[in-house]
């Protein structure tokens, strides 16, 4: 089996490989030591009878070492490359091991009662609140959420968003009749006297314009007089018209019950009523609305709305000092503070999280566990074998070393008992 080059392994796997090689050397050294001891004691046991006990111990140690070497090696590969049945268990049964592991996780860990018990013993909301109440943590969450939101906004198709805005505008803004609501709104304003301020503003504006534009009245009326009328009369007519206009505006401004104001009130009241009940007025108003909001204008408006909103949102999400980011971080910190002090809120949040987790586990536990099975199936057998050997191989070499020691003690004990009983 080809091994992964050392430079391609992670630092942790490189450490594991060095430890595995060291323990393999120790286990092999114990076997060689037992073989040398066996050869020495076998050669000189006739001269030194006590060496028979040493030979028995060495013989048992070699048997134990070889048996455990075979057992350990058979897990990962064929011993000595010989395809002995029931060897190279991990590479040959990789998929079955993955399936069994997935089933074990599904039946023993991804059970609703197990998840509920664990979550109920964990103060989820309190811990989350303590963590969020730290300003740095709240800002970090806000920053990560901003990155995610920016990605979502940038992934949206501008044309599709414009189409949605246009459709919503047509359905909810343009298609419904405006005249009755506008008439009702105007009627409420008139009943409350809210239009008086607008009339005052118009009167004040006209007064200011008259004061600054007296020359605009020169010839306004006099140019329509016969040519034989003297120029003095022309000026008199123009001045009279201007002065009367100034007096009228001043009177309207000074008298809340001026006939002009009453006439405006009556006109607005009739307009409000006609917008609600007169089909002709309603029709003209709706025709004017459709003329203003024709198809090209609606699409241009939708495009401008989305472009402006998108640019502003992306700028606010990207700027750590923007009002949106600051308010988001502040809101998260406030939520964290509440979670640490509000026991009722803690119970509700813990209950929501627990119920949601149990629901997801009960509904999708097979799909979750299948991740293990599918992942193991995609692994290369040789790579899988090497990864598992690096994880547990060092401990398995202790089995070989222990087998050598236990075999030696067993061989010595068997020989001693047999010699004591049989001579």
Short mmCIF file of C-alpha atoms in Angstrom, two decimals:
data_model
loop_
_atom_site.label_atom_id
_atom_site.label_comp_id
_atom_site.label_asym_id
_atom_site.label_seq_id
_atom_site.Cartn_x
_atom_site.Cartn_y
_atom_site.Cartn_z
CA UNK A 1 0.00 0.00 0.00
CA UNK A 2 1.48 3.31 -1.05
CA UNK A 3 1.89 5.74 1.80
CA UNK A 4 1.20 9.44 1.64
CA UNK A 5 4.43 11.50 1.44
CA UNK A 6 5.25 13.09 4.77
CA UNK A 7 5.14 16.65 3.42
CA UNK A 8 1.51 16.14 2.36
CA UNK A 9 0.41 15.14 5.85
CA UNK A 10 -0.93 17.59 8.40
CA UNK A 11 1.39 18.48 11.30
CA UNK A 12 -0.71 16.33 13.65
CA UNK A 13 -0.49 13.33 11.29
CA UNK A 14 3.25 13.80 10.95
CA UNK A 15 3.57 13.57 14.74
CA UNK A 16 1.37 10.46 14.76
CA UNK A 17 3.47 8.83 12.02
CA UNK A 18 6.68 9.41 13.98
CA UNK A 19 5.09 7.96 17.13
CA UNK A 20 3.82 4.93 15.18
CA UNK A 21 7.27 4.25 13.72
CA UNK A 22 8.82 4.49 17.17
CA UNK A 23 6.37 2.00 18.71
CA UNK A 24 6.77 -0.38 15.76
CA UNK A 25 10.51 -0.32 16.39
CA UNK A 26 9.99 -1.04 20.09
CA UNK A 27 7.64 -3.98 19.37
CA UNK A 28 9.98 -5.37 16.73
CA UNK A 29 12.92 -4.94 19.09
CA UNK A 30 11.09 -6.98 21.76
CA UNK A 31 10.50 -9.78 19.23
CA UNK A 32 14.17 -9.77 18.16
CA UNK A 33 15.23 -9.78 21.80
CA UNK A 34 13.07 -12.85 22.46
CA UNK A 35 14.47 -14.59 19.37
CA UNK A 36 18.08 -13.93 20.46
CA UNK A 37 17.26 -15.05 23.98
CA UNK A 38 15.64 -18.21 22.64
CA UNK A 39 18.64 -19.03 20.44
CA UNK A 40 21.10 -18.50 23.31
CA UNK A 41 19.13 -20.51 25.88
CA UNK A 42 18.39 -23.31 23.39
CA UNK A 43 22.10 -23.62 22.57
CA UNK A 44 23.32 -23.75 26.18
CA UNK A 45 20.44 -25.36 28.08
CA UNK A 46 22.27 -28.73 28.18
CA UNK A 47 25.17 -27.19 30.04
CA UNK A 48 22.97 -24.91 32.13
CA UNK A 49 19.61 -26.64 32.82
CA UNK A 50 18.10 -23.44 34.27
CA UNK A 51 18.21 -21.94 30.77
CA UNK A 52 15.31 -24.24 29.89
CA UNK A 53 13.04 -21.85 31.77
CA UNK A 54 14.53 -18.94 29.82
CA UNK A 55 14.00 -20.84 26.56
CA UNK A 56 10.35 -21.49 27.44
CA UNK A 57 9.77 -17.84 28.29
CA UNK A 58 11.48 -16.68 25.08
CA UNK A 59 9.55 -19.22 23.06
CA UNK A 60 6.24 -18.03 24.52
CA UNK A 61 7.26 -14.39 24.00
CA UNK A 62 8.01 -15.02 20.31
CA UNK A 63 4.69 -16.80 19.84
CA UNK A 64 2.79 -13.99 21.55
CA UNK A 65 4.65 -11.31 19.57
CA UNK A 66 4.08 -13.05 16.24
CA UNK A 67 0.40 -13.73 16.98
CA UNK A 68 -0.30 -10.12 17.96
CA UNK A 69 1.74 -8.82 15.00
CA UNK A 70 -0.45 -10.92 12.71
CA UNK A 71 -3.64 -9.69 14.41
CA UNK A 72 -2.64 -6.03 14.26
CA UNK A 73 -1.33 -6.21 10.71
CA UNK A 74 -4.45 -8.07 9.51
CA UNK A 75 -6.55 -5.05 10.40
CA UNK A 76 -4.80 -2.83 7.88
CA UNK A 77 -3.23 -5.06 5.20
CA UNK A 78 -2.42 -8.62 4.18
CA UNK A 79 0.46 -9.92 6.37
CA UNK A 80 3.61 -10.26 4.25
CA UNK A 81 1.43 -9.44 1.22
CA UNK A 82 -0.22 -12.88 1.33
CA UNK A 83 -4.00 -12.65 0.69
CA UNK A 84 -4.97 -14.71 3.69
CA UNK A 85 -8.77 -14.79 4.25
CA UNK A 86 -10.14 -12.31 6.79
CA UNK A 87 -7.12 -10.04 6.61
CA UNK A 88 -6.84 -6.42 5.37
CA UNK A 89 -10.15 -5.93 7.14
CA UNK A 90 -10.33 -2.12 7.07
CA UNK A 91 -9.64 -1.57 3.34
CA UNK A 92 -11.81 -4.50 2.24
CA UNK A 93 -14.74 -3.64 4.50
CA UNK A 94 -14.41 0.14 4.45
CA UNK A 95 -17.93 0.79 3.16
CA UNK A 96 -19.46 -1.63 5.64
CA UNK A 97 -17.56 0.03 8.49
CA UNK A 98 -18.83 3.45 7.36
CA UNK A 99 -22.40 2.18 7.16
CA UNK A 100 -22.16 0.58 10.59
CA UNK A 101 -20.67 3.75 12.06
CA UNK A 102 -23.45 5.84 10.50
CA UNK A 103 -26.13 3.51 11.87
CA UNK A 104 -24.51 3.61 15.31
CA UNK A 105 -24.48 7.42 15.35
CA UNK A 106 -28.08 7.52 14.10
CA UNK A 107 -29.47 5.06 16.64
CA UNK A 108 -27.40 6.02 19.68
CA UNK A 109 -26.69 9.74 19.34
CA UNK A 110 -29.28 11.25 16.97
CA UNK A 111 -32.30 10.30 19.05
CA UNK A 112 -34.82 12.88 20.12
CA UNK A 113 -34.71 11.88 23.78
CA UNK A 114 -30.90 11.97 23.86
CA UNK A 115 -30.75 15.40 22.22
CA UNK A 116 -33.54 16.78 24.44
CA UNK A 117 -31.90 15.52 27.63
CA UNK A 118 -28.54 17.02 26.69
CA UNK A 119 -29.99 20.38 25.67
CA UNK A 120 -32.19 20.62 28.75
CA UNK A 121 -29.09 20.17 30.90
CA UNK A 122 -27.32 22.99 29.03
CA UNK A 123 -28.08 26.63 29.80
CA UNK A 124 -28.04 27.58 26.13
CA UNK A 125 -29.66 31.00 26.34
CA UNK A 126 -27.71 32.07 29.43
CA UNK A 127 -24.39 31.16 27.85
CA UNK A 128 -25.38 32.82 24.60
CA UNK A 129 -26.46 35.92 26.50
CA UNK A 130 -23.18 36.14 28.40
CA UNK A 131 -21.27 35.81 25.15
CA UNK A 132 -23.39 38.32 23.23
CA UNK A 133 -23.39 40.88 26.03
CA UNK A 134 -19.70 41.47 25.34
CA UNK A 135 -19.52 44.39 22.85
CA UNK A 136 -16.70 42.78 20.91
CA UNK A 137 -18.71 39.59 20.43
CA UNK A 138 -21.83 41.50 19.41
CA UNK A 139 -19.81 43.48 16.86
CA UNK A 140 -18.31 40.25 15.54
CA UNK A 141 -21.74 38.69 15.04
CA UNK A 142 -22.97 41.88 13.36
CA UNK A 143 -19.93 41.86 11.09
CA UNK A 144 -20.42 38.22 10.10
CA UNK A 145 -24.12 38.79 9.51
CA UNK A 146 -23.28 41.82 7.38
CA UNK A 147 -20.95 39.74 5.22
CA UNK A 148 -23.65 37.12 4.74
CA UNK A 149 -26.28 39.75 3.96
CA UNK A 150 -23.95 41.47 1.47
CA UNK A 151 -23.36 38.15 -0.27
CA UNK A 152 -27.09 37.54 -0.51
CA UNK A 153 -27.79 41.04 -1.86
CA UNK A 154 -25.00 40.80 -4.43
CA UNK A 155 -26.20 37.36 -5.52
CA UNK A 156 -29.65 38.68 -6.33
CA UNK A 157 -30.36 39.33 -10.00
CA UNK A 158 -31.00 43.03 -10.59
CA UNK A 159 -33.42 42.31 -13.42
CA UNK A 160 -35.42 39.85 -11.34
CA UNK A 161 -35.58 42.22 -8.37
CA UNK A 162 -36.72 45.06 -10.64
CA UNK A 163 -39.41 42.79 -12.07
CA UNK A 164 -40.61 41.94 -8.56
CA UNK A 165 -40.68 45.60 -7.49
CA UNK A 166 -42.49 46.56 -10.68
CA UNK A 167 -45.05 43.79 -10.21
CA UNK A 168 -45.61 44.72 -6.56
CA UNK A 169 -45.95 48.41 -7.50
CA UNK A 170 -48.52 47.64 -10.16
CA UNK A 171 -50.46 45.25 -7.97
CA UNK A 172 -50.52 47.23 -4.74
CA UNK A 173 -49.97 50.86 -5.79
CA UNK A 174 -51.11 51.49 -9.35
CA UNK A 175 -53.87 48.93 -9.97
CA UNK A 176 -56.06 49.97 -6.98
CA UNK A 177 -58.19 53.12 -7.39
CA UNK A 178 -56.56 56.17 -5.86
CA UNK A 179 -59.46 58.60 -6.10
CA UNK A 180 -61.68 57.33 -3.23
CA UNK A 181 -58.80 56.99 -0.72
CA UNK A 182 -57.40 60.37 -1.74
CA UNK A 183 -60.88 61.91 -1.41
CA UNK A 184 -61.38 60.36 2.03
CA UNK A 185 -57.92 61.53 3.10
CA UNK A 186 -58.62 65.04 1.80
CA UNK A 187 -62.02 65.08 3.53
CA UNK A 188 -60.45 64.18 6.89
CA UNK A 189 -57.87 66.95 6.45
CA UNK A 190 -60.60 69.49 5.68
CA UNK A 191 -62.74 68.35 8.64
CA UNK A 192 -59.75 68.74 10.93
CA UNK A 193 -58.80 72.12 9.44
CA UNK A 194 -55.41 70.84 8.47
CA UNK A 195 -55.56 72.60 5.09
CA UNK A 196 -55.58 76.05 6.72
CA UNK A 197 -51.83 75.94 7.19
CA UNK A 198 -51.39 75.16 3.50
CA UNK A 199 -53.65 78.11 2.58
CA UNK A 200 -51.61 80.35 4.89
CA UNK A 201 -48.41 79.16 3.27
CA UNK A 202 -49.79 79.89 -0.21
CA UNK A 203 -50.97 83.36 0.87
CA UNK A 204 -47.62 84.16 2.45
CA UNK A 205 -45.79 82.99 -0.66
CA UNK A 206 -48.00 85.10 -2.94
CA UNK A 207 -47.52 88.14 -0.67
CA UNK A 208 -43.75 87.74 -0.74
CA UNK A 209 -43.80 87.37 -4.51
CA UNK A 210 -45.97 90.46 -4.97
CA UNK A 211 -43.64 92.48 -2.80
CA UNK A 212 -40.58 91.42 -4.78
CA UNK A 213 -42.13 91.56 -8.27
CA UNK A 214 -44.11 94.81 -8.56
CA UNK A 215 -42.62 95.47 -11.99
CA UNK A 216 -44.26 92.29 -13.27
CA UNK A 217 -47.60 94.17 -13.23
CA UNK A 218 -46.31 96.88 -15.57
CA UNK A 219 -48.41 96.56 -18.73
CA UNK A 220 -50.19 93.49 -17.42
CA UNK A 221 -53.62 95.14 -17.94
CA UNK A 222 -52.77 98.50 -19.55
CA UNK A 223 -51.41 96.92 -22.71
CA UNK A 224 -54.96 95.77 -23.47
CA UNK A 225 -56.35 99.35 -23.26
CA UNK A 226 -57.02 101.33 -26.47
CA UNK A 227 -54.01 103.16 -27.87
CA UNK A 228 -55.64 106.56 -27.47
CA UNK A 229 -55.73 106.16 -23.63
CA UNK A 230 -53.02 108.38 -22.07
CA UNK A 231 -49.92 106.73 -20.58
CA UNK A 232 -50.81 108.21 -17.20
CA UNK A 233 -53.97 106.14 -17.25
CA UNK A 234 -51.94 103.09 -18.16
CA UNK A 235 -49.78 103.50 -15.08
CA UNK A 236 -52.83 104.17 -12.95
CA UNK A 237 -54.53 100.99 -14.09
CA UNK A 238 -51.42 98.87 -13.50
CA UNK A 239 -50.84 100.37 -10.04
CA UNK A 240 -54.49 99.91 -9.16
CA UNK A 241 -54.42 96.22 -10.15
CA UNK A 242 -51.21 95.67 -8.18
CA UNK A 243 -52.50 97.47 -5.08
CA UNK A 244 -55.78 95.58 -5.18
CA UNK A 245 -53.91 92.29 -5.44
CA UNK A 246 -51.76 93.25 -2.43
CA UNK A 247 -54.83 94.28 -0.44
CA UNK A 248 -56.65 91.04 -1.33
CA UNK A 249 -53.75 88.87 -0.25
CA UNK A 250 -53.30 90.90 2.95
CA UNK A 251 -57.00 90.56 3.74
CA UNK A 252 -56.88 86.79 3.15
CA UNK A 253 -53.87 86.51 5.43
CA UNK A 254 -55.49 88.61 8.18
CA UNK A 255 -59.04 87.22 8.15
CA UNK A 256 -59.55 83.48 8.88
CA UNK A 257 -63.15 83.88 7.67
CA UNK A 258 -62.35 85.71 4.47
CA UNK A 259 -64.69 84.81 1.58
CA UNK A 260 -61.73 83.58 -0.44
CA UNK A 261 -60.85 81.15 2.33
CA UNK A 262 -64.46 80.01 2.55
CA UNK A 263 -64.52 79.55 -1.22
CA UNK A 264 -61.35 77.42 -1.03
CA UNK A 265 -62.88 75.35 1.78
CA UNK A 266 -66.00 74.78 -0.29
CA UNK A 267 -64.01 73.82 -3.38
CA UNK A 268 -61.84 71.36 -1.47
CA UNK A 269 -64.89 69.84 0.23
CA UNK A 270 -66.61 69.35 -3.13
CA UNK A 271 -63.42 67.90 -4.60
CA UNK A 272 -63.09 65.44 -1.71
CA UNK A 273 -66.70 64.34 -2.13
CA UNK A 274 -66.42 64.05 -5.93
CA UNK A 275 -63.24 61.97 -5.64
CA UNK A 276 -65.20 59.48 -3.53
CA UNK A 277 -68.60 59.45 -5.25
CA UNK A 278 -68.56 61.16 -8.67
CA UNK A 279 -67.71 58.62 -11.43
CA UNK A 280 -66.60 61.36 -13.84
CA UNK A 281 -64.14 62.88 -11.36
CA UNK A 282 -62.91 59.44 -10.34
CA UNK A 283 -62.37 58.50 -13.98
CA UNK A 284 -60.41 61.65 -14.77
CA UNK A 285 -58.27 61.19 -11.70
CA UNK A 286 -57.49 57.55 -12.54
CA UNK A 287 -56.72 58.47 -16.17
CA UNK A 288 -54.28 61.09 -14.94
CA UNK A 289 -52.69 58.53 -12.60
CA UNK A 290 -52.21 56.01 -15.42
CA UNK A 291 -50.81 58.72 -17.67
CA UNK A 292 -48.20 59.57 -15.04
CA UNK A 293 -47.35 55.97 -14.15
CA UNK A 294 -47.19 54.39 -17.58
CA UNK A 295 -45.16 51.19 -18.13
CA UNK A 296 -41.77 52.76 -18.93
CA UNK A 297 -41.97 55.11 -15.96
CA UNK A 298 -42.93 52.31 -13.57
CA UNK A 299 -39.99 50.17 -14.70
CA UNK A 300 -37.61 53.12 -14.46
CA UNK A 301 -38.92 53.86 -10.98
CA UNK A 302 -38.47 50.22 -9.94
CA UNK A 303 -34.91 50.24 -11.29
CA UNK A 304 -34.07 53.46 -9.46
CA UNK A 305 -35.59 52.20 -6.21
CA UNK A 306 -33.63 48.93 -6.32
CA UNK A 307 -30.37 50.53 -7.42
CA UNK A 308 -30.56 53.17 -4.71
CA UNK A 309 -31.61 50.70 -2.03
CA UNK A 310 -28.94 48.16 -3.03
CA UNK A 311 -26.12 50.71 -3.08
CA UNK A 312 -27.16 52.17 0.26
CA UNK A 313 -27.57 48.76 1.87
CA UNK A 314 -24.21 47.44 0.63
CA UNK A 315 -22.46 50.61 1.80
CA UNK A 316 -24.05 50.38 5.25
CA UNK A 317 -23.22 46.68 5.56
CA UNK A 318 -19.59 47.21 4.54
CA UNK A 319 -18.95 50.23 6.79
CA UNK A 320 -18.19 49.17 10.40
CA UNK A 321 -19.14 52.67 11.57
CA UNK A 322 -22.44 52.86 9.70
CA UNK A 323 -25.63 53.42 11.64
CA UNK A 324 -26.96 50.04 10.53
CA UNK A 325 -23.92 48.12 11.83
CA UNK A 326 -23.84 50.09 15.08
CA UNK A 327 -27.55 49.60 15.73
CA UNK A 328 -27.27 45.89 14.89
CA UNK A 329 -24.37 45.41 17.32
CA UNK A 330 -26.18 47.42 19.99
CA UNK A 331 -29.35 45.37 19.51
CA UNK A 332 -27.39 42.11 19.79
CA UNK A 333 -25.69 43.30 22.98
CA UNK A 334 -29.06 44.29 24.43
CA UNK A 335 -30.49 40.87 23.57
CA UNK A 336 -27.49 39.25 25.25
CA UNK A 337 -28.01 41.34 28.38
CA UNK A 338 -31.68 40.35 28.52
CA UNK A 339 -30.82 36.69 28.06
CA UNK A 340 -28.53 36.81 31.08
CA UNK A 341 -31.09 38.40 33.41
CA UNK A 342 -34.59 37.51 32.17
CA UNK A 343 -35.42 34.03 33.43
CA UNK A 344 -38.70 33.85 31.54
CA UNK A 345 -36.98 34.75 28.28
CA UNK A 346 -34.30 32.16 28.99
CA UNK A 347 -36.93 29.45 29.40
CA UNK A 348 -38.67 30.43 26.19
CA UNK A 349 -35.46 30.53 24.16
CA UNK A 350 -34.22 27.23 25.63
CA UNK A 351 -37.58 25.65 24.84
CA UNK A 352 -37.54 26.96 21.26
CA UNK A 353 -34.00 25.76 20.65
CA UNK A 354 -34.65 22.35 22.20
CA UNK A 355 -37.89 21.79 20.31
CA UNK A 356 -36.29 22.90 17.05
CA UNK A 357 -33.25 20.66 17.55
CA UNK A 358 -35.40 17.64 18.45
CA UNK A 359 -37.64 18.25 15.44
CA UNK A 360 -34.65 18.48 13.10
CA UNK A 361 -33.01 15.39 14.59
CA UNK A 362 -36.19 13.31 14.41
CA UNK A 363 -36.90 14.41 10.86
CA UNK A 364 -33.43 14.41 9.36
CA UNK A 365 -31.31 12.10 11.53
CA UNK A 366 -31.02 9.50 8.78
CA UNK A 367 -29.86 12.18 6.33
CA UNK A 368 -27.39 13.51 8.91
CA UNK A 369 -25.99 10.05 9.63
CA UNK A 370 -25.75 9.30 5.91
CA UNK A 371 -23.07 12.00 5.72
CA UNK A 372 -20.76 9.61 7.56
CA UNK A 373 -21.65 6.68 5.30
CA UNK A 374 -21.35 8.67 2.09
CA UNK A 375 -18.10 10.30 3.17
CA UNK A 376 -16.47 6.95 4.05
CA UNK A 377 -17.64 5.48 0.72
CA UNK A 378 -15.90 8.29 -1.14
CA UNK A 379 -12.62 7.73 0.68
CA UNK A 380 -9.84 5.84 -1.05
CA UNK A 381 -9.29 2.46 0.73
CA UNK A 382 -5.54 2.97 1.03
CA UNK A 383 -5.94 6.53 2.31
CA UNK A 384 -8.63 5.43 4.77
CA UNK A 385 -6.45 2.64 6.07
CA UNK A 386 -3.52 4.98 6.57
CA UNK A 387 -5.63 7.58 8.38
CA UNK A 388 -7.07 5.00 10.78
CA UNK A 389 -3.66 3.44 11.34
CA UNK A 390 -2.18 6.83 12.17
CA UNK A 391 -4.98 7.43 14.67
CA UNK A 392 -4.87 4.08 16.53
CA UNK A 393 -1.77 2.31 15.22
CA UNK A 394 0.52 3.53 18.00
CA UNK A 395 -1.79 2.10 20.66
CA UNK A 396 -2.07 -1.16 18.72
CA UNK A 397 1.72 -1.53 18.84
CA UNK A 398 1.40 -1.65 22.62
CA UNK A 399 -0.71 -4.76 22.06
CA UNK A 400 2.21 -6.36 20.26
CA UNK A 401 4.56 -5.38 23.09
CA UNK A 402 2.11 -6.62 25.71
CA UNK A 403 1.63 -9.84 23.72
CA UNK A 404 5.38 -10.41 23.82
CA UNK A 405 5.51 -9.95 27.59
CA UNK A 406 2.33 -11.93 28.31
CA UNK A 407 3.48 -14.70 25.94
CA UNK A 408 6.81 -14.92 27.73
CA UNK A 409 5.13 -15.14 31.14
CA UNK A 410 2.63 -17.69 29.83
CA UNK A 411 5.39 -19.82 28.29
CA UNK A 412 7.37 -19.70 31.51
CA UNK A 413 4.29 -20.58 33.59
CA UNK A 414 3.29 -23.49 31.32
CA UNK A 415 6.80 -24.90 31.29
CA UNK A 416 7.17 -24.53 35.05
CA UNK A 417 3.87 -26.27 35.77
CA UNK A 418 4.60 -29.07 33.28
CA UNK A 419 8.10 -29.57 34.68
CA UNK A 420 6.77 -29.62 38.23
CA UNK A 421 4.04 -32.13 37.45
CA UNK A 422 5.70 -34.32 34.85
CA UNK A 423 9.36 -33.95 35.76
#
